[in-house]
Coordinates of C-alpha atoms in Angstrom, one line a residue:
M1 CA 105.3 120.5 122.5
T2 CA 108.0 120.5 119.9
E3 CA 111.4 121.2 121.4
V4 CA 112.8 124.7 121.3
W5 CA 116.4 125.2 120.0
L6 CA 118.8 126.8 122.4
A7 CA 122.3 128.2 121.9
A8 CA 124.7 129.6 124.4
T9 CA 124.6 133.4 124.0
T10 CA 126.8 136.0 125.7
L11 CA 125.2 139.3 126.6
E12 CA 127.5 142.3 126.6
H13 CA 126.4 145.5 128.4
G14 CA 127.0 149.1 127.3
D15 CA 127.5 150.3 130.9
G16 CA 130.5 148.0 131.4
S17 CA 128.7 145.4 133.6
P18 CA 130.1 141.9 133.5
T19 CA 129.0 139.8 130.5
V20 CA 126.4 137.1 131.0
T21 CA 126.2 133.8 129.1
V22 CA 122.9 132.0 129.1
P23 CA 121.0 129.5 126.8
I24 CA 118.6 131.6 124.7
S25 CA 116.1 130.3 122.2
V26 CA 117.1 130.7 118.6
E27 CA 114.0 128.8 117.4
G28 CA 110.9 128.7 119.4
S29 CA 111.1 132.2 120.9
S30 CA 107.3 132.7 120.6
R31 CA 106.8 129.6 122.7
M32 CA 109.3 130.8 125.3
T33 CA 107.6 134.2 125.5
A34 CA 104.2 132.6 126.0
V35 CA 105.6 130.4 128.8
H36 CA 107.2 133.4 130.5
D37 CA 103.9 135.3 130.2
I38 CA 101.9 132.5 131.9
L39 CA 104.5 132.3 134.7
Q40 CA 104.4 136.1 135.0
T41 CA 108.1 136.4 134.4
R42 CA 109.8 139.1 132.2
S43 CA 111.9 137.4 129.6
A44 CA 114.5 140.2 130.0
D45 CA 114.9 139.3 133.7
V46 CA 115.6 135.6 133.1
P47 CA 119.4 135.9 132.4
Y48 CA 119.9 137.8 135.6
I49 CA 117.9 135.8 138.1
R50 CA 120.4 134.2 140.5
E51 CA 118.2 133.7 143.6
E52 CA 118.5 130.0 144.1
R53 CA 116.6 129.9 147.4
K54 CA 113.6 131.8 145.8
L55 CA 113.6 129.3 142.9
R56 CA 113.6 126.3 145.3
S57 CA 110.8 127.9 147.3
H58 CA 108.8 128.4 144.1
V59 CA 109.2 124.8 143.0
R60 CA 108.3 123.5 146.4
R61 CA 105.0 125.5 146.4
L62 CA 104.1 124.0 143.0
N63 CA 104.9 120.5 144.2
E64 CA 102.9 120.9 147.4
A65 CA 99.9 122.2 145.4
L66 CA 100.1 119.2 143.1
D67 CA 100.5 116.7 146.0
S68 CA 97.6 118.2 148.1
A69 CA 95.1 118.5 145.3
G70 CA 96.0 115.5 143.1
P71 CA 96.3 115.6 139.3
D72 CA 92.5 115.4 138.8
D73 CA 91.5 118.2 141.3
L74 CA 94.3 120.6 140.5
E75 CA 93.1 124.1 139.5
F76 CA 93.4 124.9 135.9
D77 CA 95.7 127.9 136.4
S78 CA 98.0 126.0 138.7
A79 CA 98.1 123.0 136.2
T80 CA 99.0 125.4 133.4
R81 CA 101.8 127.0 135.3
L82 CA 103.1 123.7 136.4
R83 CA 103.1 122.5 132.8
C84 CA 105.2 125.6 131.8
E85 CA 107.9 125.1 134.4
T86 CA 109.7 122.7 132.0
L87 CA 109.7 122.3 128.3
P88 CA 111.7 120.1 125.8
A89 CA 114.8 121.8 124.3
L90 CA 117.6 121.0 121.9
L91 CA 120.9 122.6 122.9
L92 CA 123.1 123.6 119.9
V93 CA 126.7 123.4 121.0
G94 CA 128.7 123.6 117.7
F95 CA 128.9 122.7 114.0
E96 CA 131.3 121.3 111.4
S97 CA 131.9 123.4 108.4
H98 CA 131.6 121.7 105.0
D99 CA 134.9 121.5 103.1
S100 CA 136.6 125.0 103.0
I101 CA 133.5 127.0 103.6
V102 CA 134.2 129.6 106.4
A103 CA 131.3 130.5 108.6
D104 CA 130.9 131.2 112.3
F105 CA 128.5 129.6 114.7
A106 CA 126.0 132.4 114.5
V107 CA 125.7 132.1 110.7
A108 CA 125.3 128.3 111.0
V109 CA 122.5 128.7 113.6
K110 CA 120.7 131.2 111.3
S111 CA 120.9 128.8 108.4
L112 CA 119.5 126.0 110.5
V113 CA 116.6 128.1 111.6
A114 CA 115.9 129.2 108.0
L115 CA 115.5 125.6 107.0
R116 CA 112.5 125.4 109.3
H117 CA 110.9 128.8 108.6
V118 CA 112.2 130.1 105.2
D119 CA 112.7 127.0 103.1
Y120 CA 110.8 124.6 105.3
P121 CA 110.1 120.9 104.5
K122 CA 107.0 120.4 102.3
P123 CA 104.4 117.8 103.3
W124 CA 104.8 114.4 101.9
G125 CA 102.6 113.4 99.0
E126 CA 100.3 110.4 99.0
A127 CA 102.8 108.2 97.3
T128 CA 105.6 109.0 99.7
E129 CA 103.3 108.6 102.7
N130 CA 102.1 105.2 101.5
E131 CA 105.7 104.0 100.9
A132 CA 106.6 104.9 104.5
L133 CA 103.5 103.0 105.8
G134 CA 104.3 100.0 103.5
D135 CA 107.9 99.8 105.0
A136 CA 106.5 100.1 108.5
V137 CA 104.0 97.2 107.8
V138 CA 106.6 94.9 106.5
A139 CA 109.0 95.7 109.3
E140 CA 106.2 95.0 111.8
L141 CA 105.5 91.6 110.1
E142 CA 109.1 90.7 110.3
R143 CA 109.4 91.8 113.9
R144 CA 106.5 89.5 114.8
G145 CA 108.0 86.6 112.9
L146 CA 105.2 86.5 110.3
V147 CA 107.7 86.9 107.4
T148 CA 111.3 86.0 107.2
P149 CA 114.0 88.7 106.9
L150 CA 114.7 87.5 103.4
E151 CA 111.1 87.7 102.4
A152 CA 110.8 91.1 104.0
D153 CA 113.6 92.4 101.8
W154 CA 111.8 90.9 98.8
L155 CA 108.5 92.5 99.7
I156 CA 110.0 96.0 100.1
G157 CA 111.9 95.7 96.8
S158 CA 115.4 95.5 98.2
L159 CA 116.4 92.3 96.3
T160 CA 117.6 92.4 92.7
P161 CA 115.9 89.9 90.3
N162 CA 119.0 87.6 90.5
D163 CA 119.1 87.8 94.3
A164 CA 115.4 86.9 94.5
S165 CA 115.7 83.9 92.2
A166 CA 118.8 82.7 94.1
A167 CA 116.9 83.0 97.4
G168 CA 114.1 80.7 96.1
L169 CA 111.6 83.5 95.7
T170 CA 110.8 84.9 92.2
A171 CA 112.0 87.7 90.0
D172 CA 108.5 88.1 88.4
P173 CA 107.1 91.5 89.5
S174 CA 103.5 90.3 88.9
V175 CA 104.0 87.3 91.3
R176 CA 105.5 89.7 93.9
A177 CA 102.5 92.1 93.4
A178 CA 100.0 89.3 94.1
R179 CA 102.0 88.3 97.2
V180 CA 102.0 91.9 98.5
V181 CA 98.3 92.4 97.9
R182 CA 97.5 89.1 99.6
L183 CA 99.7 90.0 102.6
F184 CA 98.0 93.3 103.1
T185 CA 94.4 91.9 102.8
D186 CA 95.0 88.6 104.6
K187 CA 92.2 87.9 107.1
D188 CA 94.5 86.0 109.4
P189 CA 94.1 87.8 112.8
K190 CA 97.9 87.8 113.5
I191 CA 98.7 89.4 110.1
Y192 CA 95.9 91.8 110.2
E193 CA 96.7 92.9 113.7
A194 CA 100.3 93.5 112.7
V195 CA 99.3 95.5 109.6
R196 CA 96.8 97.6 111.7
A197 CA 99.4 98.3 114.4
A198 CA 102.0 99.5 111.9
I199 CA 99.6 101.8 110.2
T200 CA 98.0 103.3 113.3
T201 CA 101.3 103.9 115.0
Q202 CA 102.8 105.6 112.0
S203 CA 99.8 107.8 111.2
T204 CA 96.6 109.3 112.6
R205 CA 94.4 106.8 110.9
K206 CA 92.4 104.6 113.2
R207 CA 90.1 102.8 110.8
I208 CA 91.9 100.7 108.2
T209 CA 89.9 100.4 104.9
T210 CA 90.4 98.0 102.0
K211 CA 91.0 101.0 99.8
L212 CA 93.9 102.3 102.0
L213 CA 95.5 98.8 102.1
F214 CA 95.5 98.6 98.3
E215 CA 97.0 102.1 98.1
I216 CA 99.8 101.1 100.5
A217 CA 100.4 97.8 98.7
T218 CA 100.6 99.6 95.4
S219 CA 103.4 101.8 96.7
L220 CA 105.5 98.7 97.4
I221 CA 104.6 97.0 94.2
L222 CA 105.8 99.9 92.1
R223 CA 109.3 99.5 93.4
S224 CA 109.7 96.8 90.8
L225 CA 108.8 99.2 87.9
P226 CA 111.9 100.4 86.0
E227 CA 110.3 103.7 85.0
A228 CA 112.4 106.9 85.3
D229 CA 109.8 109.3 84.1
A230 CA 108.1 110.7 87.2
R231 CA 104.8 111.6 85.4
K232 CA 104.5 108.1 83.9
R233 CA 105.3 106.5 87.2
E234 CA 102.7 108.5 89.0
R235 CA 100.1 107.7 86.3
T236 CA 100.9 104.0 86.7
R237 CA 100.5 104.3 90.5
R238 CA 97.0 105.9 90.1
Y239 CA 95.9 103.2 87.7
L240 CA 97.3 100.3 89.6
K241 CA 95.8 101.1 92.9
D242 CA 92.4 100.9 91.2
A243 CA 93.2 97.6 89.5
F244 CA 92.6 95.6 92.7
S245 CA 88.9 94.9 93.5
V246 CA 87.4 94.2 96.9
E247 CA 87.1 90.5 95.8
L248 CA 90.8 90.3 96.6
A249 CA 89.9 90.9 100.3
K250 CA 88.3 87.4 100.3
E251 CA 89.9 84.0 100.7
W252 CA 92.8 83.1 98.3
E253 CA 96.4 82.3 98.4
A254 CA 99.4 83.9 96.6
T255 CA 101.5 81.1 95.1
F256 CA 104.6 80.8 93.0
R257 CA 103.0 78.4 90.5
P258 CA 103.6 79.2 86.8
G259 CA 101.1 81.4 84.9
H260 CA 99.7 78.6 82.7
V261 CA 99.1 76.4 85.7
L262 CA 97.2 79.2 87.5
T263 CA 95.1 79.8 84.3
E264 CA 94.1 76.2 84.0
A265 CA 93.1 76.2 87.7
A266 CA 90.9 79.3 87.1
L267 CA 89.3 77.7 84.1
A268 CA 88.6 74.5 86.1
E269 CA 86.8 76.7 88.6
I270 CA 84.5 78.0 85.9
T271 CA 83.9 74.5 84.6
I272 CA 82.6 73.3 87.9
G273 CA 80.8 76.5 88.7
D274 CA 82.8 77.5 91.7
V275 CA 84.8 80.6 90.8
G276 CA 87.0 81.5 93.7
Q277 CA 90.6 81.3 94.9
A278 CA 92.4 80.6 91.6
S279 CA 90.5 83.3 89.7
R280 CA 91.3 85.8 92.5
E281 CA 95.0 85.0 92.4
L282 CA 94.9 85.3 88.6
A283 CA 93.2 88.7 88.9
A284 CA 95.8 89.9 91.4
R285 CA 98.7 88.7 89.3
S286 CA 97.4 90.0 85.9
A287 CA 96.7 93.5 87.2
Y288 CA 100.4 94.5 87.1
P289 CA 101.2 93.5 83.5
L290 CA 97.9 94.9 82.1
V291 CA 98.4 98.3 83.8
V292 CA 102.1 98.6 83.4
A293 CA 101.8 97.8 79.6
G294 CA 99.1 100.3 79.2
S295 CA 96.6 97.7 78.2
L296 CA 94.1 98.7 80.9
T297 CA 93.8 102.3 82.3
A298 CA 91.7 104.1 84.8
D299 CA 89.0 106.7 84.1
R300 CA 90.8 109.6 82.4
G301 CA 87.8 111.9 82.6
T302 CA 85.7 113.3 79.7
Q303 CA 88.2 115.7 78.1
N304 CA 89.5 114.3 74.8
N305 CA 88.1 110.9 75.8
N306 CA 85.1 109.3 74.1
Q307 CA 85.2 106.2 76.3
P308 CA 81.7 105.9 78.0
D309 CA 82.8 103.0 80.2
R310 CA 83.9 104.7 83.5
R311 CA 84.6 101.4 85.4
K312 CA 87.8 101.1 87.4
P313 CA 90.4 98.6 86.1
G314 CA 89.7 96.3 89.0
E315 CA 86.0 96.1 88.0
V316 CA 87.0 95.2 84.4
I317 CA 89.3 92.5 85.7
D318 CA 86.7 91.3 88.1
R319 CA 84.3 90.8 85.2
M320 CA 86.9 89.0 83.2
R321 CA 87.8 86.5 85.9
V322 CA 84.3 84.9 86.0
M323 CA 84.2 84.3 82.2
E324 CA 86.1 81.7 80.3
H325 CA 87.1 84.1 77.6
G326 CA 88.2 86.6 80.3
V327 CA 90.3 84.0 82.2
R328 CA 92.1 83.1 78.9
Q329 CA 92.8 86.8 78.3
L330 CA 94.1 87.3 81.8
G331 CA 96.2 84.2 81.5
Q332 CA 97.6 85.5 78.2
A333 CA 98.6 88.8 79.8
V334 CA 100.5 86.9 82.5
A335 CA 102.2 84.6 80.0
D336 CA 103.2 87.4 77.7
F337 CA 104.6 89.4 80.7
E338 CA 106.6 86.4 81.8
S339 CA 108.2 86.2 78.3
G340 CA 108.9 90.0 78.2
R341 CA 106.3 91.1 75.7
R342 CA 103.2 93.2 75.7
P343 CA 99.8 91.4 76.3
R344 CA 98.2 90.1 73.1
A345 CA 94.5 89.7 72.4
V346 CA 93.0 86.1 72.3
D347 CA 89.7 84.7 71.2
E348 CA 87.2 82.6 73.2
H349 CA 89.4 79.6 72.7
G350 CA 92.7 81.2 73.8
A351 CA 94.2 81.6 70.4
V352 CA 96.0 84.9 69.7
R353 CA 94.0 87.1 67.4
I354 CA 95.4 87.9 64.0
N355 CA 94.5 91.0 61.8
K356 CA 93.9 90.8 58.1
H357 CA 97.6 91.5 57.5
G358 CA 98.6 88.4 59.5
K359 CA 100.0 90.4 62.5
E360 CA 99.2 89.5 66.1
L361 CA 96.9 92.0 67.8
L362 CA 97.8 93.6 71.1
I363 CA 95.0 94.0 73.7
R364 CA 93.9 97.5 74.3
D365 CA 91.8 99.2 77.0
P366 CA 88.8 99.8 74.7
D367 CA 88.9 96.2 73.6
L368 CA 88.8 94.8 77.1
R369 CA 86.0 97.2 78.1
R370 CA 84.0 96.2 75.0
M371 CA 84.5 92.5 75.2
F372 CA 84.0 92.3 79.0
A373 CA 81.3 95.0 79.5
S374 CA 79.4 95.3 82.8
A375 CA 76.7 92.6 83.4
G376 CA 73.5 93.5 81.6
Q377 CA 75.3 95.9 79.2
P378 CA 77.1 93.8 76.5
A379 CA 78.9 96.2 74.1
P380 CA 78.2 95.9 70.4
I381 CA 80.7 94.3 68.0
P382 CA 81.6 96.6 65.0
A383 CA 80.8 95.1 61.6
A384 CA 79.2 92.0 62.9
E385 CA 79.3 89.1 60.4
T386 CA 78.5 85.8 62.0
A387 CA 75.1 84.9 63.6
S388 CA 76.8 84.9 67.0
E389 CA 78.1 88.4 66.5
R390 CA 74.7 89.7 65.3
L391 CA 73.0 88.1 68.3
H392 CA 75.5 89.8 70.5
N393 CA 74.7 93.2 69.0
A394 CA 71.0 92.5 69.4
L395 CA 71.4 91.7 73.1
S396 CA 73.5 94.8 73.4
E397 CA 70.6 96.9 72.1
L398 CA 68.3 95.1 74.6
G399 CA 70.7 95.9 77.5
S400 CA 70.8 99.6 76.4
A401 CA 67.0 99.7 76.2
I402 CA 66.5 98.2 79.7
Q403 CA 69.1 100.6 81.1
T404 CA 67.1 103.5 79.5
V405 CA 63.9 102.2 81.0
S406 CA 65.6 102.0 84.4
D407 CA 67.0 105.5 84.1
T408 CA 63.7 106.9 82.9
V409 CA 61.9 105.5 86.0
K410 CA 64.4 107.2 88.2
V411 CA 63.7 110.5 86.4
I412 CA 60.0 110.1 86.9
E413 CA 60.5 109.6 90.6
T414 CA 62.6 112.8 90.8
V415 CA 59.6 114.9 89.7
V416 CA 58.2 116.4 93.0
S417 CA 55.2 118.5 93.9
D418 CA 55.3 121.9 95.7
D419 CA 55.3 120.1 99.1
G420 CA 58.3 118.0 98.2
T421 CA 56.6 114.7 97.7
P422 CA 57.1 112.7 94.4
T423 CA 54.3 113.7 92.0
I424 CA 54.0 110.1 90.7
D425 CA 53.1 108.9 94.2
V426 CA 50.2 111.4 94.2
M427 CA 48.9 111.5 90.7
G428 CA 50.0 108.0 89.4
A429 CA 49.9 107.1 85.7
E430 CA 47.1 106.4 83.2
P431 CA 45.9 102.8 83.8
G432 CA 45.9 101.9 80.1
D433 CA 49.5 102.9 79.7
C434 CA 50.5 101.0 82.8
A435 CA 48.8 97.8 81.5
A436 CA 50.5 98.0 78.2
W437 CA 53.9 98.6 79.8
R438 CA 53.3 95.8 82.2
D439 CA 52.4 93.3 79.5
A440 CA 55.5 94.3 77.5
L441 CA 57.8 93.9 80.5
F442 CA 56.2 90.7 81.5
S443 CA 56.7 89.2 78.1
V444 CA 60.4 90.0 78.3
L445 CA 60.6 88.6 81.8
Q446 CA 59.2 85.3 80.7
K447 CA 61.9 84.9 78.1
L448 CA 64.9 85.8 80.2
P449 CA 65.0 82.6 82.4
I450 CA 64.7 80.5 79.2
W451 CA 67.6 82.3 77.5
E452 CA 69.6 82.0 80.7
Q453 CA 69.1 78.2 80.9
R454 CA 70.0 77.8 77.2
H455 CA 73.3 79.6 77.8
L456 CA 74.0 77.5 80.9
A457 CA 73.3 74.3 79.1
R458 CA 75.7 75.3 76.3
N459 CA 78.5 77.1 78.2
G460 CA 78.2 75.9 81.8
P461 CA 77.6 78.0 85.0
T462 CA 79.3 81.3 85.7
H463 CA 79.4 83.3 89.0
E464 CA 79.2 87.0 89.2
P465 CA 81.5 88.8 91.7
I466 CA 79.9 90.3 94.8
D467 CA 81.2 93.8 95.0
Q468 CA 80.8 96.4 97.8
W469 CA 81.6 93.8 100.4
S470 CA 84.8 93.3 102.3
D471 CA 85.7 90.7 104.9
L472 CA 88.4 93.1 106.1
E473 CA 85.9 95.8 107.1
E474 CA 84.0 93.2 109.1
L475 CA 87.2 92.1 110.8
E476 CA 87.9 95.8 111.5
D477 CA 84.6 96.1 113.2
D478 CA 85.4 93.1 115.3
Y479 CA 88.7 94.7 116.5
D480 CA 86.9 98.0 117.2
H481 CA 84.4 96.1 119.3
K482 CA 87.1 94.2 121.2
E483 CA 89.1 97.4 121.9
G484 CA 85.9 99.0 123.2
Q485 CA 85.4 96.1 125.6
D486 CA 89.1 96.3 126.7
A487 CA 88.8 100.0 127.4

């Protein structure tokens, strides 16, 4: 029970009886009345009860009832009365007036009570809650010796850029962002247990998801953002928390190596066909500059927005990190951010794109979504001129046609009979039509492996990310199972 607030109150009587001074509830009177009702005591009688022997006898009877029955066998009514014999309380004994304001104690008490009932505190928003949880996580990691006090200050954003550099850390917010994300998603049991303990003790959450960890990490990352506009800051927070994909819950390390070195390491992974740790670190580090600069945004809905691509920023980055062109573009975003400029667009070879007026092109959200479309859905290139661009557009049409076929099959399967069964399962389709469709699809299926091998022979292997999978959730299941055994 939340404590009641008590203040010494003097009762004066109209019949000339002596005054009585007793602690009376100034906040929590409903709780006090309920307690007195359960104990079958009139609240008006409490200030005048002076029978100490009767009180001692009453307490003794309650104690004997508890001792004889035991806490598990005590009758419900007796247990309820026993619980009401004591309750937490905060005794108000005085106040200090601010400056020259003159107010008596009664006015001060009323003002304090009004803060709880009239102008009461509003619930924290998501951003504030996550910031508090983020601070708790870093404090727990420091308490367990998993991070140094200096690194803890750096992680929560307490160090200035100069202080961070002087301490041997880094002033680059994108590097710090990657380190925060890695720390919150690290599979090391000691780190994960500390993160989990901090979150569960500071909130009612019992299951820690990857999505929640990214949201908390984002709250700490944004402390590096010098943005005074609250609306822009909130928009950046919403975009940034979706810029980290579940791939970052897998194995990788957050390093302090320069951006160009990291980019070369990610390109080397693509060359040998083993896309992994370097590309994940590059994805984590590039998310901050792309989102903060406005080069990559989250889904803004359908109103005044003709963008059909509804992927989250993290899904776009995840697509980029497994392609050579995408890695070069991510590396350019990191390099431009390091030099204090907005991310520029690059071609397949990493050269900055130039428009017809000789000006460098900045990368934009529609450009990234078009160049790095979802697998199986290559976006068309406007005004294609070269054979490569015309082929790209033809493949884009093929992807759209295959997607249309897939969607149409789903529509067919949604047609149900009166009894609720799919009509296609009962009536089927005309054999001649099925044969023609099968031949057409089989002809396409025969060509796809050949085209795939030609691409691999020319460009080398690429690996697609595995989404909807998280090592952290498996680790969470392990901890839940262990706690169940301990219980």
